[in-house]
């Protein structure tokens, strides 16, 4: 059982389209992180959200933390082929010090 | 920024042998280290959480006698895959954190192939 469920699992879109990835849990998190991973490499941190309702922007990427701190979303505007990769949400639930990853969203942006 | 180094990056071993993977925090003291396993096109599955000087906490379904974790110092944790079999072939990644866990820093990963 995964503590963090992501949707969609796979996404293939044309260059220039917008997309949203969701990360949901029944647990409360003190903070959530979003990572992007390339094949054969470790995850690279994109952003950390810590406050319920918080919105952070990183160029064409917009991250939101749910009011109850149980969910988060990643929105990409005008996707580019360079955005292709595995996107992962992750965090440590309030109940412990483990650090769990979401189920992952594999994004392919077609030129 | 916090740097975590994982070694080796790739290893091929024969079935029945043991393999040790090292994870080092280079510029900070890691009070907590995490070990993950990842299959192709899938997410990272937490195997165990280790705190310096104490026994690792294993996730359900992970054999602690199969995957030995040692976190003897604040800068080094090791994962030993004992009596490796082909089904243990995978990508193993460590991460490290300090204090209350709010963010983790990752090693480069180790590709283990058991033949």
Coordinates of C-alpha atoms in Angstrom, one line a residue:
Chain A
X1 CA 0.0 0.0 0.0
X2 CA 1.4 3.4 -1.0
X3 CA 1.0 6.2 1.3
X4 CA 1.0 8.7 -1.5
X5 CA -1.0 8.1 -4.6
X6 CA -0.2 10.0 -7.8
X7 CA -2.4 10.4 -10.9
X8 CA -2.1 10.0 -13.7
X9 CA 0.5 7.2 -13.7
X10 CA 1.5 7.8 -17.3
X11 CA 1.0 10.9 -19.4
X12 CA 1.9 11.6 -23.0
X13 CA 1.2 15.0 -24.5
X14 CA 2.2 17.3 -27.3
X15 CA 4.6 20.1 -26.9
X16 CA 2.8 23.3 -25.8
X17 CA 0.0 21.6 -23.9
X18 CA -0.7 22.1 -20.2
X19 CA -0.9 19.3 -17.7
X20 CA -1.6 18.7 -14.0
X21 CA -0.3 15.9 -11.8
X22 CA -2.0 15.1 -8.5
X23 CA -0.5 13.6 -5.3
X24 CA -3.0 12.4 -2.7
X25 CA -2.8 10.8 0.7
X26 CA -5.1 10.1 3.7
X27 CA -2.2 11.1 6.0
X28 CA -1.2 14.6 7.0
X29 CA 2.3 15.7 6.0
X30 CA 4.3 18.5 7.6
X31 CA 5.7 19.2 4.1
X32 CA 5.7 17.7 0.7
X33 CA 8.4 17.7 -1.9
X34 CA 8.3 17.3 -5.7
X35 CA 11.1 15.6 -7.5
X36 CA 12.0 14.9 -11.1
X37 CA 14.0 11.8 -12.0
X38 CA 15.8 10.8 -15.2
X39 CA 16.5 7.1 -15.9
X40 CA 19.5 5.8 -14.0
X41 CA 19.9 8.8 -11.8
X42 CA 18.7 9.8 -8.4
X43 CA 15.7 12.2 -7.9
X44 CA 16.3 15.9 -8.2
X45 CA 14.4 18.2 -5.9
X46 CA 12.1 20.7 -7.6
X47 CA 10.3 22.3 -4.7
X48 CA 9.2 21.9 -1.1
X49 CA 5.8 23.1 0.1
X50 CA 5.2 23.5 3.8
X51 CA 2.1 25.5 4.5
X52 CA -1.5 24.4 3.8
X53 CA -2.8 26.2 0.8
X54 CA 0.7 27.3 -0.3
X55 CA 1.4 27.9 -4.0
X56 CA 4.9 28.0 -5.4
X57 CA 5.9 28.8 -8.9
X58 CA 9.1 27.7 -10.6
X59 CA 9.1 29.1 -14.2
X60 CA 6.4 27.1 -16.0
X61 CA 5.8 24.8 -13.0
X62 CA 3.2 25.7 -10.4
X63 CA 3.0 23.6 -7.2
X64 CA 0.1 23.7 -4.7
X65 CA -0.2 22.2 -1.2
X66 CA -3.7 21.3 -0.1
X67 CA -5.3 23.2 2.8
X68 CA -5.3 20.1 4.9
X69 CA -1.7 19.2 4.0
X70 CA -2.8 15.8 2.6
X71 CA -2.5 16.5 -1.1
X72 CA -0.6 18.5 -3.6
X73 CA -0.6 19.2 -7.3
X74 CA 2.0 20.1 -10.0
X75 CA 0.8 22.1 -13.0
X76 CA 3.1 22.5 -16.0
X77 CA 2.2 25.2 -18.6
X78 CA 3.3 24.9 -22.2
X79 CA 5.1 21.6 -21.7
X80 CA 8.4 21.2 -23.6
X81 CA 10.3 18.0 -24.5
X82 CA 12.8 18.8 -21.8
X83 CA 10.1 18.3 -19.2
X84 CA 10.0 14.6 -20.0
X85 CA 10.8 12.5 -17.0
X86 CA 9.4 10.7 -13.9
X87 CA 7.7 13.2 -11.5
X88 CA 7.5 12.1 -7.8
X89 CA 5.9 13.6 -4.8
X90 CA 7.4 12.7 -1.4
X91 CA 7.2 13.5 2.2
X92 CA 7.4 12.5 5.8
X93 CA 4.0 12.0 7.5
X94 CA 3.4 13.6 10.9
X95 CA 3.2 10.2 12.5
X96 CA 6.8 9.2 11.9
X97 CA 10.2 10.0 10.4
X98 CA 10.0 7.8 7.3
X99 CA 10.3 9.5 4.0
X100 CA 7.9 8.1 1.4
X101 CA 7.5 8.6 -2.3
X102 CA 4.4 8.8 -4.3
X103 CA 3.6 6.2 -7.0
X104 CA 5.1 8.4 -9.7
X105 CA 3.9 10.0 -12.9
X106 CA 5.9 9.3 -16.1
X107 CA 5.6 12.3 -18.4
X108 CA 6.5 12.2 -22.1
X109 CA 6.3 15.4 -24.1
X110 CA 6.3 14.9 -27.8
X111 CA 7.9 17.5 -30.0
Chain B
X1 CA 23.9 22.3 -0.8
X2 CA 23.8 18.9 1.0
X3 CA 25.7 16.2 -1.0
X4 CA 25.2 12.5 -0.7
X5 CA 27.6 10.1 -2.4
X6 CA 26.6 6.5 -3.2
X7 CA 29.1 3.8 -4.2
X8 CA 29.4 1.8 -6.4
X9 CA 27.2 3.2 -9.2
X10 CA 27.0 -0.2 -10.9
X11 CA 27.8 -3.7 -9.7
X12 CA 27.5 -7.1 -11.2
X13 CA 27.7 -10.1 -8.9
X14 CA 27.2 -13.8 -9.1
X15 CA 24.1 -15.4 -7.6
X16 CA 24.8 -16.4 -4.0
X17 CA 27.3 -13.7 -3.2
X18 CA 26.9 -10.6 -1.1
X19 CA 27.1 -7.0 -2.2
X20 CA 27.7 -3.9 -0.1
X21 CA 26.5 -0.5 -1.1
X22 CA 27.8 2.6 0.7
X23 CA 26.0 5.9 1.2
X24 CA 27.9 8.9 2.6
X25 CA 26.8 12.4 3.5
X26 CA 29.8 14.6 2.5
X27 CA 29.0 17.9 4.0
X28 CA 26.5 17.3 6.8
X29 CA 25.8 14.9 9.6
X30 CA 23.0 12.6 8.6
X31 CA 21.0 11.5 11.6
X32 CA 18.6 9.6 9.4
X33 CA 19.3 7.7 6.2
X34 CA 16.8 5.9 3.9
X35 CA 17.2 3.1 1.5
X36 CA 15.0 2.7 -1.5
X37 CA 14.6 0.2 -4.3
X38 CA 13.3 1.1 -7.7
X39 CA 12.1 -1.1 -10.6
X40 CA 12.0 0.2 -14.2
X41 CA 9.4 2.9 -14.8
X42 CA 8.2 2.6 -11.2
X43 CA 8.5 4.8 -8.1
X44 CA 10.9 4.5 -5.2
X45 CA 9.9 2.0 -2.6
X46 CA 11.1 2.7 0.9
X47 CA 13.0 -0.4 2.2
X48 CA 14.2 0.9 5.6
X49 CA 14.9 3.9 7.7
X50 CA 18.1 4.0 9.8
X51 CA 19.0 6.3 12.5
X52 CA 22.7 6.6 13.5
X53 CA 23.6 4.2 16.2
X54 CA 20.4 2.2 16.3
X55 CA 18.8 -0.6 14.4
X56 CA 17.1 0.1 11.1
X57 CA 13.4 0.1 10.9
X58 CA 12.3 -2.1 7.9
X59 CA 9.1 -1.6 5.9
X60 CA 6.6 -4.4 5.8
X61 CA 7.7 -7.1 3.4
X62 CA 11.4 -6.3 3.4
X63 CA 13.6 -9.1 4.8
X64 CA 16.0 -7.6 7.3
X65 CA 18.2 -10.7 7.2
X66 CA 18.4 -10.3 3.4
X67 CA 19.1 -6.6 3.3
X68 CA 21.5 -5.7 6.1
X69 CA 21.7 -2.0 7.0
X70 CA 24.3 -0.5 9.1
X71 CA 24.4 3.2 10.1
X72 CA 27.4 3.3 12.4
X73 CA 28.3 6.9 11.9
X74 CA 26.6 10.2 11.1
X75 CA 28.1 10.2 7.6
X76 CA 28.0 6.6 6.5
X77 CA 25.3 4.0 6.0
X78 CA 25.7 0.7 4.2
X79 CA 23.3 -1.7 2.6
X80 CA 24.4 -5.3 2.2
X81 CA 22.4 -7.6 -0.1
X82 CA 23.2 -11.0 1.3
X83 CA 23.1 -14.2 -0.9
X84 CA 22.0 -12.2 -3.8
X85 CA 19.7 -13.7 -6.4
X86 CA 18.6 -12.5 -9.9
X87 CA 15.4 -11.2 -8.5
X88 CA 17.4 -8.8 -6.3
X89 CA 18.6 -7.0 -9.4
X90 CA 17.3 -3.5 -9.2
X91 CA 18.2 0.2 -8.8
X92 CA 19.0 1.0 -5.1
X93 CA 19.0 4.6 -3.9
X94 CA 19.9 6.0 -0.5
X95 CA 19.0 9.4 0.9
X96 CA 20.0 11.3 4.0
X97 CA 18.5 13.9 6.3
X98 CA 19.1 15.5 9.6
X99 CA 16.9 16.6 12.5
X100 CA 13.2 16.3 11.9
X101 CA 12.8 14.9 8.4
X102 CA 11.3 17.5 6.1
X103 CA 13.6 17.0 3.1
X104 CA 16.0 14.3 2.0
X105 CA 19.1 14.4 -0.2
X106 CA 19.8 11.6 -2.6
X107 CA 22.7 9.6 -3.7
X108 CA 23.3 8.8 -7.4
X109 CA 21.9 5.3 -7.0
X110 CA 23.4 1.8 -7.6
X111 CA 22.4 -0.5 -10.4
X112 CA 22.8 -4.0 -9.1
X113 CA 22.7 -6.9 -11.5
X114 CA 22.8 -10.4 -10.2
X115 CA 23.8 -13.1 -12.7

